[in-house]
Amino acid sequence: MRHSWIFPALLGSGLLAASSFGTAAERSLVFCSEGSPAGFDTAQYTTATDNDAAEPLYNRLVEFERGATNVLPALAKSWDISEDGLTYSFHLREGVKFHSTPYFKPSRDLNADDVLFTFNRMLDAEHPFRKAYPTEFPYFNGMSLNKNIARVEKTDPLTVVMTLNTVDAAFIQNLAMSFAAILSAEYAEQLLQAGTPSQINQKPIGTGPFVFQRYQKDSQIRYSANPHYWDPSRVKLDRLIFAINTDASVRVQKLRAGECQVTLHPRPADIDTLKNDPKLQVIEKPGFNLGYIAYNVQHKPFDQLEVRQALDMAVNKPSILNAVYQGAGQLAVNAMPPTQWSYDETIKDAAYNPEKARELLKAAGVKEGTQITLWAMPVQRPYNPNAKLMAEMLQSDWAKIGLKVKIVSYEWGEYIKRTKNGEHDISLIGWTGDNGDPDNWLGTLYSCDAIGGNNYSMWCNPQYDKLIKQAKVVTDREQRSLLYKQAQQLLKQQVPITPVAHSTINQPLSAKVEGFKVSPFGRNAFSGVSLAP
């Protein structure tokens, strides 16, 4: 049996006129964002700050339905999957334009060469662009796509064929993620010839609904509507501005004053006030996320299971939930949220027991007064609205079992970089799901391949890895679930992390904003969003 996915074209006549480009009263939306992106080359980055900033600029072959986890066509209008599940043929949409800017004027529409450039740069360490601009691709490699994609070829200007080495049940879901944004091969060639390949990260070119104008770090990012977008019905704003402010209370003040129309990550203490403001609306959804404590098993004494068990059972989770999440969260016991299919409901936490924890530390040879470092995130996230407070509470919890905890923090980009390098003893971190597949948790966060990427515990267990790799090559969901449940049990036994909480998402925005969808993956996208007059 050959699976074929064919969808009707999204375009209709007369839609461009409906978006009213060039009208006297420009429709500008200001988004109060919470951090400066490191760049706009999405394949390099994993944080929401980076992905949000790049989202307006790009498309992928396939994309998630807004506000949902199912996949729809995008730059690929249809695709076929071979009987053996190893060959994917993508049929590209005709007439898709790349952005035209002062620094790049495209001479042609999107074609298969752009898809080949996008993926071959990540696949081939000897790729000319990769050699000229050496970069790492944490998602691509963390999900083993660098090992599993055997080749990417074009069979005609609008058909791309990807061949896999082994079946990957999550492959299409993965291609809808930010890292798979399609770049312009023509622009890349221009940058190579000019000797400025790194500009791909700072002067981006995509096919998305908005065109990059300028970026001032710690201040703002400005975008203009793409007048040639392939689905003009989704371009309903003339200007999009990211106003960057790291302080959640300042962002809320700006929203209430009408200085921005959408903000994110409000403090739990502000939610009731926002809900009672007639000029605002607050969308509430269960969070597809996890805030957790990652123990670096490559640092002593955290290489010992007994030490990790001791730290885990000394964490007073209910107190943290009350103080940090303030009623907008639920206690986490597992390595992914209960809304993810294959979640193992039989898994239970070790009982809170500081006395036993102290005994375990003593048996492991950890002396009273041993100093350890605990890294606290400098930003608010749905999965951790106040990492500083959580760190102080953990400092107190672990002091009760004889440990001296030094709290460390860095600017967000530096924090992520250093924790990926494994410089921490223990870090506060978290995850919001990216694609609705269990592998996005169990593979992306805890596999051997994800060390140096999103595996902040630096934990590598061959038995665990075997289970999750088996699960990826099975297409039957029931069989996959059984394998993933075994993996969850093993991970719980080995304690590379302590799950703390899953939060409720509260998304505040102006009552004038229409069409904004809260993504289960924590992405803030403005395609299809408009402002009421």
Short mmCIF file of C-alpha atoms in Angstrom, two decimals, residues 61-520:
data_model
loop_
_atom_site.label_atom_id
_atom_site.label_comp_id
_atom_site.label_asym_id
_atom_site.label_seq_id
_atom_site.Cartn_x
_atom_site.Cartn_y
_atom_site.Cartn_z
CA LEU A 61 7.60 21.77 3.89
CA VAL A 62 4.81 20.93 6.34
CA GLU A 63 3.49 22.91 9.30
CA PHE A 64 1.34 22.40 12.36
CA GLU A 65 -2.23 23.58 12.23
CA ARG A 66 -2.40 26.79 14.25
CA GLY A 67 -3.21 25.95 17.88
CA ALA A 68 -3.05 22.18 17.28
CA THR A 69 -0.64 19.26 16.84
CA ASN A 70 -1.77 17.88 13.48
CA VAL A 71 0.32 18.54 10.37
CA LEU A 72 -0.84 20.39 7.25
CA PRO A 73 0.85 21.10 3.90
CA ALA A 74 2.90 24.26 3.55
CA LEU A 75 5.70 24.63 0.99
CA ALA A 76 4.94 21.02 0.05
CA LYS A 77 1.37 20.93 -1.25
CA SER A 78 1.36 17.11 -0.97
CA TRP A 79 3.62 14.17 -0.19
CA ASP A 80 3.80 10.41 -0.74
CA ILE A 81 5.26 7.75 1.56
CA SER A 82 6.55 4.48 0.11
CA GLU A 83 5.19 1.10 1.18
CA ASP A 84 8.30 0.36 3.29
CA GLY A 85 8.07 3.76 5.04
CA LEU A 86 11.58 4.79 3.95
CA THR A 87 10.96 7.12 1.01
CA TYR A 88 9.12 10.46 1.21
CA SER A 89 8.34 12.37 -2.00
CA PHE A 90 7.42 16.03 -1.47
CA HIS A 91 5.63 17.94 -4.22
CA LEU A 92 6.39 21.66 -3.88
CA ARG A 93 3.93 24.47 -4.26
CA GLU A 94 4.39 26.52 -7.43
CA GLY A 95 5.02 30.26 -7.47
CA VAL A 96 6.31 30.69 -3.91
CA LYS A 97 8.41 33.86 -3.64
CA PHE A 98 11.40 34.47 -1.39
CA HIS A 99 11.57 37.83 0.36
CA SER A 100 12.94 40.80 -1.54
CA THR A 101 14.99 43.14 0.68
CA PRO A 102 17.69 45.81 0.26
CA TYR A 103 20.30 43.05 0.71
CA PHE A 104 18.76 40.36 -1.55
CA LYS A 105 16.61 40.32 -4.67
CA PRO A 106 15.57 36.79 -5.69
CA SER A 107 15.78 35.93 -9.40
CA ARG A 108 13.50 32.89 -9.15
CA ASP A 109 10.73 31.23 -7.14
CA LEU A 110 11.24 28.51 -4.55
CA ASN A 111 12.30 25.17 -6.06
CA ALA A 112 13.84 21.85 -5.07
CA ASP A 113 17.35 23.35 -4.87
CA ASP A 114 16.30 25.37 -1.82
CA VAL A 115 15.10 22.23 -0.02
CA LEU A 116 18.32 20.42 -0.94
CA PHE A 117 20.44 23.30 0.37
CA THR A 118 18.46 23.47 3.63
CA PHE A 119 18.87 19.77 4.47
CA ASN A 120 22.26 19.03 2.91
CA ARG A 121 23.84 21.83 4.94
CA MET A 122 22.71 19.97 8.08
CA LEU A 123 23.55 16.50 6.74
CA ASP A 124 27.00 17.07 5.26
CA ALA A 125 29.88 18.40 7.37
CA GLU A 126 31.78 18.99 4.12
CA HIS A 127 29.01 21.10 2.58
CA PRO A 128 30.65 24.32 1.23
CA PHE A 129 28.32 26.59 3.18
CA ARG A 130 28.76 24.57 6.38
CA LYS A 131 32.54 24.77 6.02
CA ALA A 132 32.41 28.52 5.42
CA TYR A 133 30.00 29.04 8.34
CA PRO A 134 30.53 26.20 10.85
CA THR A 135 27.39 25.68 12.91
CA GLU A 136 25.81 23.00 15.07
CA PHE A 137 22.26 21.74 14.55
CA PRO A 138 21.02 20.57 17.97
CA TYR A 139 17.49 19.49 16.98
CA PHE A 140 18.49 17.83 13.73
CA ASN A 141 21.29 15.87 15.39
CA GLY A 142 19.45 15.36 18.69
CA MET A 143 16.69 13.50 16.84
CA SER A 144 19.33 11.54 14.87
CA LEU A 145 18.11 12.92 11.56
CA ASN A 146 21.75 13.44 10.61
CA LYS A 147 22.17 9.66 10.85
CA ASN A 148 18.80 8.57 9.54
CA ILE A 149 18.36 10.68 6.40
CA ALA A 150 20.35 8.72 3.83
CA ARG A 151 19.94 11.29 1.03
CA VAL A 152 17.88 14.20 -0.24
CA GLU A 153 17.43 14.38 -4.02
CA LYS A 154 15.35 16.22 -6.59
CA THR A 155 13.56 14.35 -9.34
CA ASP A 156 12.32 17.53 -11.01
CA PRO A 157 12.36 21.27 -10.11
CA LEU A 158 9.34 20.88 -7.81
CA THR A 159 9.81 17.36 -6.40
CA VAL A 160 12.14 16.40 -3.55
CA VAL A 161 12.70 12.80 -2.44
CA MET A 162 14.06 12.03 1.03
CA THR A 163 15.27 8.50 1.72
CA LEU A 164 15.66 7.22 5.28
CA ASN A 165 17.92 4.45 6.57
CA THR A 166 15.30 3.24 9.04
CA VAL A 167 11.60 3.92 9.55
CA ASP A 168 10.94 7.04 11.63
CA ALA A 169 7.35 7.17 12.86
CA ALA A 170 7.76 10.84 13.83
CA PHE A 171 9.40 12.03 10.60
CA ILE A 172 6.60 14.22 9.21
CA GLN A 173 5.94 15.70 12.68
CA ASN A 174 9.66 16.53 12.96
CA LEU A 175 9.70 18.32 9.61
CA ALA A 176 7.00 20.70 10.89
CA MET A 177 9.38 22.01 13.57
CA SER A 178 11.24 25.32 13.41
CA PHE A 179 14.67 23.85 12.57
CA ALA A 180 13.32 22.65 9.19
CA ALA A 181 12.59 26.18 7.87
CA ILE A 182 13.41 26.29 4.16
CA LEU A 183 16.21 28.71 3.24
CA SER A 184 17.12 30.24 -0.12
CA ALA A 185 19.95 28.44 -1.91
CA GLU A 186 20.36 31.49 -4.15
CA TYR A 187 20.82 33.78 -1.14
CA ALA A 188 23.29 31.33 0.43
CA GLU A 189 25.32 31.33 -2.79
CA GLN A 190 25.34 35.15 -2.84
CA LEU A 191 26.63 35.20 0.76
CA LEU A 192 29.31 32.60 -0.03
CA GLN A 193 30.58 34.64 -2.97
CA ALA A 194 30.65 37.78 -0.83
CA GLY A 195 32.52 35.94 1.95
CA THR A 196 29.76 36.73 4.47
CA PRO A 197 27.95 33.39 5.09
CA SER A 198 27.19 34.22 8.74
CA GLN A 199 24.79 36.92 7.51
CA ILE A 200 22.27 34.12 6.95
CA ASN A 201 21.81 34.29 10.70
CA GLN A 202 21.55 38.08 11.07
CA LYS A 203 19.98 39.17 7.76
CA PRO A 204 17.41 36.43 7.19
CA ILE A 205 15.57 35.60 3.96
CA GLY A 206 12.56 33.29 3.96
CA THR A 207 9.20 32.75 2.31
CA GLY A 208 7.11 33.58 5.40
CA PRO A 209 4.24 36.04 5.93
CA PHE A 210 6.57 38.78 7.22
CA VAL A 211 9.83 40.26 5.91
CA PHE A 212 12.74 41.15 8.19
CA GLN A 213 13.45 44.88 8.51
CA ARG A 214 15.81 45.40 11.43
CA TYR A 215 16.84 44.11 14.84
CA GLN A 216 18.20 46.05 17.79
CA LYS A 217 19.35 43.71 20.58
CA ASP A 218 17.49 44.13 23.88
CA SER A 219 15.15 46.62 22.22
CA GLN A 220 13.08 45.52 19.22
CA ILE A 221 12.69 43.50 16.03
CA ARG A 222 10.70 44.98 13.17
CA TYR A 223 8.98 43.08 10.37
CA SER A 224 6.79 44.22 7.46
CA ALA A 225 4.01 42.27 5.75
CA ASN A 226 5.10 40.13 2.80
CA PRO A 227 3.10 41.48 -0.18
CA HIS A 228 3.88 38.36 -2.23
CA TYR A 229 3.00 35.71 0.36
CA TRP A 230 1.72 32.47 -1.16
CA ASP A 231 -1.33 32.48 1.12
CA PRO A 232 -2.31 36.17 1.38
CA SER A 233 -5.37 35.35 3.50
CA ARG A 234 -2.95 34.80 6.40
CA VAL A 235 -1.31 38.25 6.17
CA LYS A 236 -3.63 40.60 8.08
CA LEU A 237 -1.13 43.05 9.55
CA ASP A 238 1.07 45.64 7.85
CA ARG A 239 3.70 45.76 10.58
CA LEU A 240 4.79 43.37 13.31
CA ILE A 241 7.06 44.63 16.08
CA PHE A 242 8.70 42.58 18.84
CA ALA A 243 9.30 44.92 21.81
CA ILE A 244 11.88 43.12 23.97
CA ASN A 245 11.66 43.33 27.76
CA THR A 246 12.89 40.69 30.19
CA ASP A 247 10.73 41.93 33.10
CA ALA A 248 7.32 40.22 33.23
CA SER A 249 5.75 43.02 35.29
CA VAL A 250 6.90 45.65 32.77
CA ARG A 251 5.44 43.61 29.91
CA VAL A 252 2.10 43.44 31.72
CA GLN A 253 2.13 47.22 32.33
CA LYS A 254 2.78 47.82 28.62
CA LEU A 255 -0.08 45.50 27.67
CA ARG A 256 -2.50 47.23 30.02
CA ALA A 257 -1.39 50.65 28.72
CA GLY A 258 -1.99 49.56 25.13
CA GLU A 259 1.72 49.81 24.25
CA CYS A 260 1.62 46.22 23.07
CA GLN A 261 -1.26 43.98 22.07
CA VAL A 262 0.16 40.57 23.00
CA THR A 263 2.54 39.60 25.77
CA LEU A 264 3.69 36.29 27.22
CA HIS A 265 4.66 34.55 30.43
CA PRO A 266 2.81 36.77 32.93
CA ARG A 267 3.61 36.19 36.59
CA PRO A 268 1.00 33.96 38.28
CA ALA A 269 0.29 36.82 40.70
CA ASP A 270 -0.84 39.04 37.78
CA ILE A 271 -3.34 36.61 36.21
CA ASP A 272 -6.47 37.65 38.16
CA THR A 273 -5.86 41.36 37.48
CA LEU A 274 -5.44 40.67 33.77
CA LYS A 275 -8.62 38.57 33.65
CA ASN A 276 -10.58 41.41 35.24
CA ASP A 277 -9.37 44.07 32.80
CA PRO A 278 -12.17 44.76 30.24
CA LYS A 279 -9.62 45.89 27.63
CA LEU A 280 -7.94 42.47 27.70
CA GLN A 281 -8.67 38.81 27.09
CA VAL A 282 -6.82 35.89 28.69
CA ILE A 283 -6.76 32.53 26.92
CA GLU A 284 -6.23 29.61 29.32
CA LYS A 285 -5.01 26.17 28.21
CA PRO A 286 -3.42 23.14 29.87
CA GLY A 287 0.34 23.36 29.35
CA PHE A 288 2.10 20.81 27.16
CA ASN A 289 5.24 21.34 29.18
CA LEU A 290 7.51 20.22 32.01
CA GLY A 291 9.70 22.18 34.42
CA TYR A 292 12.44 20.00 35.89
CA ILE A 293 15.77 19.78 37.70
CA ALA A 294 18.62 18.29 35.62
CA TYR A 295 21.52 16.59 37.45
CA ASN A 296 24.77 16.60 35.49
CA VAL A 297 25.78 12.94 35.82
CA GLN A 298 29.23 13.74 34.38
CA HIS A 299 30.05 15.81 37.49
CA LYS A 300 30.84 14.12 40.79
CA PRO A 301 29.06 13.23 43.02
CA PHE A 302 26.00 13.25 40.70
CA ASP A 303 27.41 10.27 38.79
CA GLN A 304 26.18 8.18 41.75
CA LEU A 305 22.55 7.06 41.63
CA GLU A 306 22.24 7.29 45.46
CA VAL A 307 23.18 10.98 45.36
CA ARG A 308 20.57 11.75 42.70
CA GLN A 309 17.97 9.77 44.65
CA ALA A 310 18.81 11.74 47.79
CA LEU A 311 18.45 15.11 46.07
CA ASP A 312 15.21 13.99 44.44
CA MET A 313 13.53 12.85 47.65
CA ALA A 314 14.60 16.01 49.50
CA VAL A 315 12.67 18.31 47.13
CA ASN A 316 9.48 19.64 48.72
CA LYS A 317 7.44 19.76 45.51
CA PRO A 318 4.08 20.85 47.01
CA SER A 319 5.74 23.91 48.58
CA ILE A 320 7.39 24.83 45.28
CA LEU A 321 4.12 24.35 43.42
CA ASN A 322 2.30 26.70 45.80
CA ALA A 323 4.97 29.42 45.89
CA VAL A 324 6.28 29.37 42.31
CA TYR A 325 3.22 28.35 40.27
CA GLN A 326 0.57 29.87 42.58
CA GLY A 327 -2.26 27.60 41.55
CA ALA A 328 -1.38 27.62 37.83
CA GLY A 329 0.36 24.24 37.75
CA GLN A 330 0.18 20.56 38.56
CA LEU A 331 2.73 18.35 40.24
CA ALA A 332 4.94 16.45 37.77
CA VAL A 333 6.14 12.92 38.47
CA ASN A 334 7.14 11.84 34.97
CA ALA A 335 9.56 12.95 32.25
CA MET A 336 6.77 14.33 30.02
CA PRO A 337 3.25 15.75 30.53
CA PRO A 338 0.17 13.56 31.07
CA THR A 339 -1.41 15.00 27.91
CA GLN A 340 1.26 13.26 25.79
CA TRP A 341 0.10 9.90 24.41
CA SER A 342 2.10 6.95 25.83
CA TYR A 343 2.39 8.66 29.24
CA ASP A 344 2.82 6.00 31.96
CA GLU A 345 0.30 6.70 34.71
CA THR A 346 1.71 3.96 36.97
CA ILE A 347 4.88 5.96 37.69
CA LYS A 348 4.99 7.42 41.19
CA ASP A 349 7.37 9.79 42.97
CA ALA A 350 9.67 8.69 45.77
CA ALA A 351 8.21 9.92 49.07
CA TYR A 352 9.53 13.22 50.42
CA ASN A 353 12.05 12.05 53.03
CA PRO A 354 14.97 14.36 54.05
CA GLU A 355 16.12 11.92 56.76
CA LYS A 356 16.56 9.05 54.30
CA ALA A 357 18.16 11.45 51.80
CA ARG A 358 20.77 12.42 54.38
CA GLU A 359 21.55 8.72 54.98
CA LEU A 360 21.92 8.07 51.23
CA LEU A 361 24.40 10.95 50.91
CA LYS A 362 26.42 9.67 53.84
CA ALA A 363 26.50 6.14 52.38
CA ALA A 364 27.66 7.61 49.04
CA GLY A 365 30.58 9.33 50.78
CA VAL A 366 29.24 12.89 50.40
CA LYS A 367 30.44 14.91 53.38
CA GLU A 368 28.33 17.36 55.36
CA GLY A 369 28.82 20.88 54.00
CA THR A 370 29.72 19.77 50.46
CA GLN A 371 29.20 22.72 48.10
CA ILE A 372 27.31 22.29 44.84
CA THR A 373 26.13 24.77 42.20
CA LEU A 374 22.51 25.16 41.16
CA TRP A 375 21.90 27.10 37.96
CA ALA A 376 18.72 29.19 37.78
CA MET A 377 17.23 30.42 34.51
CA PRO A 378 17.15 34.24 34.12
CA VAL A 379 13.85 34.22 32.19
CA GLN A 380 10.24 33.33 32.95
CA ARG A 381 8.87 30.33 31.12
CA PRO A 382 5.43 28.70 31.31
CA TYR A 383 7.15 25.63 32.74
CA ASN A 384 8.98 27.77 35.32
CA PRO A 385 7.52 31.22 36.04
CA ASN A 386 10.11 32.06 38.73
CA ALA A 387 13.35 30.08 38.57
CA LYS A 388 15.08 32.35 41.09
CA LEU A 389 12.47 31.59 43.76
CA MET A 390 12.53 27.88 42.91
CA ALA A 391 16.33 27.86 43.26
CA GLU A 392 16.13 29.55 46.67
CA MET A 393 13.58 26.96 47.84
CA LEU A 394 15.79 24.10 46.61
CA GLN A 395 18.76 25.72 48.33
CA SER A 396 16.77 25.53 51.56
CA ASP A 397 15.57 21.94 50.90
CA TRP A 398 19.07 20.67 50.21
CA ALA A 399 20.57 22.58 53.15
CA LYS A 400 18.40 20.30 55.33
CA ILE A 401 20.35 17.29 54.06
CA GLY A 402 23.75 18.91 54.64
CA LEU A 403 24.57 20.49 51.27
CA LYS A 404 25.73 24.05 50.62
CA VAL A 405 24.06 25.25 47.44
CA LYS A 406 25.48 28.16 45.46
CA ILE A 407 22.94 29.67 43.02
CA VAL A 408 24.37 30.67 39.62
CA SER A 409 22.75 32.49 36.70
CA TYR A 410 23.70 33.92 33.32
CA GLU A 411 22.03 35.82 30.50
CA TRP A 412 19.66 33.38 28.75
CA GLY A 413 21.73 32.71 25.62
CA GLU A 414 24.84 32.18 27.71
CA TYR A 415 22.90 29.99 30.18
CA ILE A 416 21.74 27.66 27.40
CA LYS A 417 25.18 27.53 25.79
CA ARG A 418 26.98 26.73 29.05
CA THR A 419 24.47 24.10 30.19
CA LYS A 420 24.69 22.38 26.80
CA ASN A 421 28.45 22.30 27.38
CA GLY A 422 27.83 20.64 30.75
CA GLU A 423 29.41 23.35 32.93
CA HIS A 424 26.69 23.12 35.60
CA ASP A 425 26.29 20.72 38.54
CA ILE A 426 22.50 21.03 38.57
CA SER A 427 20.32 23.24 36.38
CA LEU A 428 16.73 24.37 36.36
CA ILE A 429 15.36 23.90 32.88
CA GLY A 430 12.22 22.73 31.16
CA TRP A 431 10.58 21.92 27.88
CA THR A 432 7.44 22.67 25.96
CA GLY A 433 6.65 19.93 23.44
CA ASP A 434 7.53 20.65 19.82
CA ASN A 435 5.59 18.17 17.73
CA GLY A 436 3.16 16.01 19.74
CA ASP A 437 5.30 12.87 19.47
CA PRO A 438 6.73 11.09 22.56
CA ASP A 439 10.17 11.01 20.95
CA ASN A 440 10.26 14.80 21.24
CA TRP A 441 10.47 14.27 25.00
CA LEU A 442 12.13 10.91 25.52
CA GLY A 443 14.56 11.18 22.61
CA THR A 444 15.20 14.92 22.41
CA LEU A 445 15.78 15.44 26.14
CA TYR A 446 17.27 12.26 27.54
CA SER A 447 18.96 10.23 24.76
CA CYS A 448 22.69 9.72 24.26
CA ASP A 449 22.49 11.55 20.92
CA ALA A 450 21.02 14.62 22.67
CA ILE A 451 24.11 15.21 24.86
CA GLY A 452 25.46 18.58 23.77
CA GLY A 453 21.95 19.41 22.60
CA ASN A 454 18.96 19.32 24.95
CA ASN A 455 20.14 16.54 27.28
CA TYR A 456 21.18 18.79 30.17
CA SER A 457 21.77 15.78 32.45
CA MET A 458 24.52 14.49 30.14
CA TRP A 459 22.95 11.10 30.88
CA CYS A 460 23.50 8.21 28.47
CA ASN A 461 21.96 4.80 29.21
CA PRO A 462 22.35 2.15 26.45
CA GLN A 463 19.32 0.17 27.65
CA TYR A 464 17.14 3.31 27.58
CA ASP A 465 18.49 4.33 24.19
CA LYS A 466 17.72 0.92 22.72
CA LEU A 467 14.06 1.23 23.83
CA ILE A 468 13.48 4.69 22.37
CA LYS A 469 15.22 3.78 19.10
CA GLN A 470 13.05 0.69 18.78
CA ALA A 471 9.95 2.82 19.40
CA LYS A 472 10.86 5.22 16.59
CA VAL A 473 10.91 2.52 13.91
CA VAL A 474 7.52 1.06 14.87
CA THR A 475 4.49 2.70 13.26
CA ASP A 476 1.84 1.01 15.43
CA ARG A 477 0.97 3.44 18.23
CA GLU A 478 0.14 0.70 20.76
CA GLN A 479 3.50 -1.00 20.27
CA ARG A 480 5.30 2.34 20.46
CA SER A 481 3.49 3.17 23.70
CA LEU A 482 4.62 -0.09 25.34
CA LEU A 483 8.26 0.65 24.48
CA TYR A 484 8.00 4.26 25.63
CA LYS A 485 6.46 3.16 28.94
CA GLN A 486 9.41 0.86 29.58
CA ALA A 487 11.73 3.77 28.81
CA GLN A 488 9.85 6.04 31.24
CA GLN A 489 10.17 3.42 34.01
CA LEU A 490 13.91 3.11 33.45
CA LEU A 491 14.40 6.87 33.40
CA LYS A 492 12.45 7.24 36.64
CA GLN A 493 14.63 4.57 38.30
CA GLN A 494 17.88 6.23 37.20
CA VAL A 495 16.89 9.80 38.27
CA PRO A 496 18.81 11.96 35.76
CA ILE A 497 16.10 14.55 36.44
CA THR A 498 13.54 15.51 39.04
CA PRO A 499 10.27 16.49 37.33
CA VAL A 500 8.72 19.41 39.23
CA ALA A 501 5.60 20.76 37.52
CA HIS A 502 3.45 21.16 34.43
CA SER A 503 1.97 24.62 34.23
CA THR A 504 -1.29 26.02 32.97
CA ILE A 505 -0.78 28.45 30.09
CA ASN A 506 -2.38 31.88 30.53
CA GLN A 507 -2.04 33.98 27.38
CA PRO A 508 -3.01 37.64 27.89
CA LEU A 509 -3.72 39.86 24.89
CA SER A 510 -5.69 42.92 23.91
CA ALA A 511 -9.41 42.42 23.34
CA LYS A 512 -8.80 43.86 19.86
CA VAL A 513 -6.62 40.91 18.79
CA GLU A 514 -8.44 38.41 16.60
CA GLY A 515 -7.32 35.02 15.32
CA PHE A 516 -4.46 34.45 17.78
CA LYS A 517 -4.09 30.74 18.59
CA VAL A 518 -2.23 29.45 21.64
CA SER A 519 0.21 26.86 20.37
CA PRO A 520 0.55 23.63 22.38
#
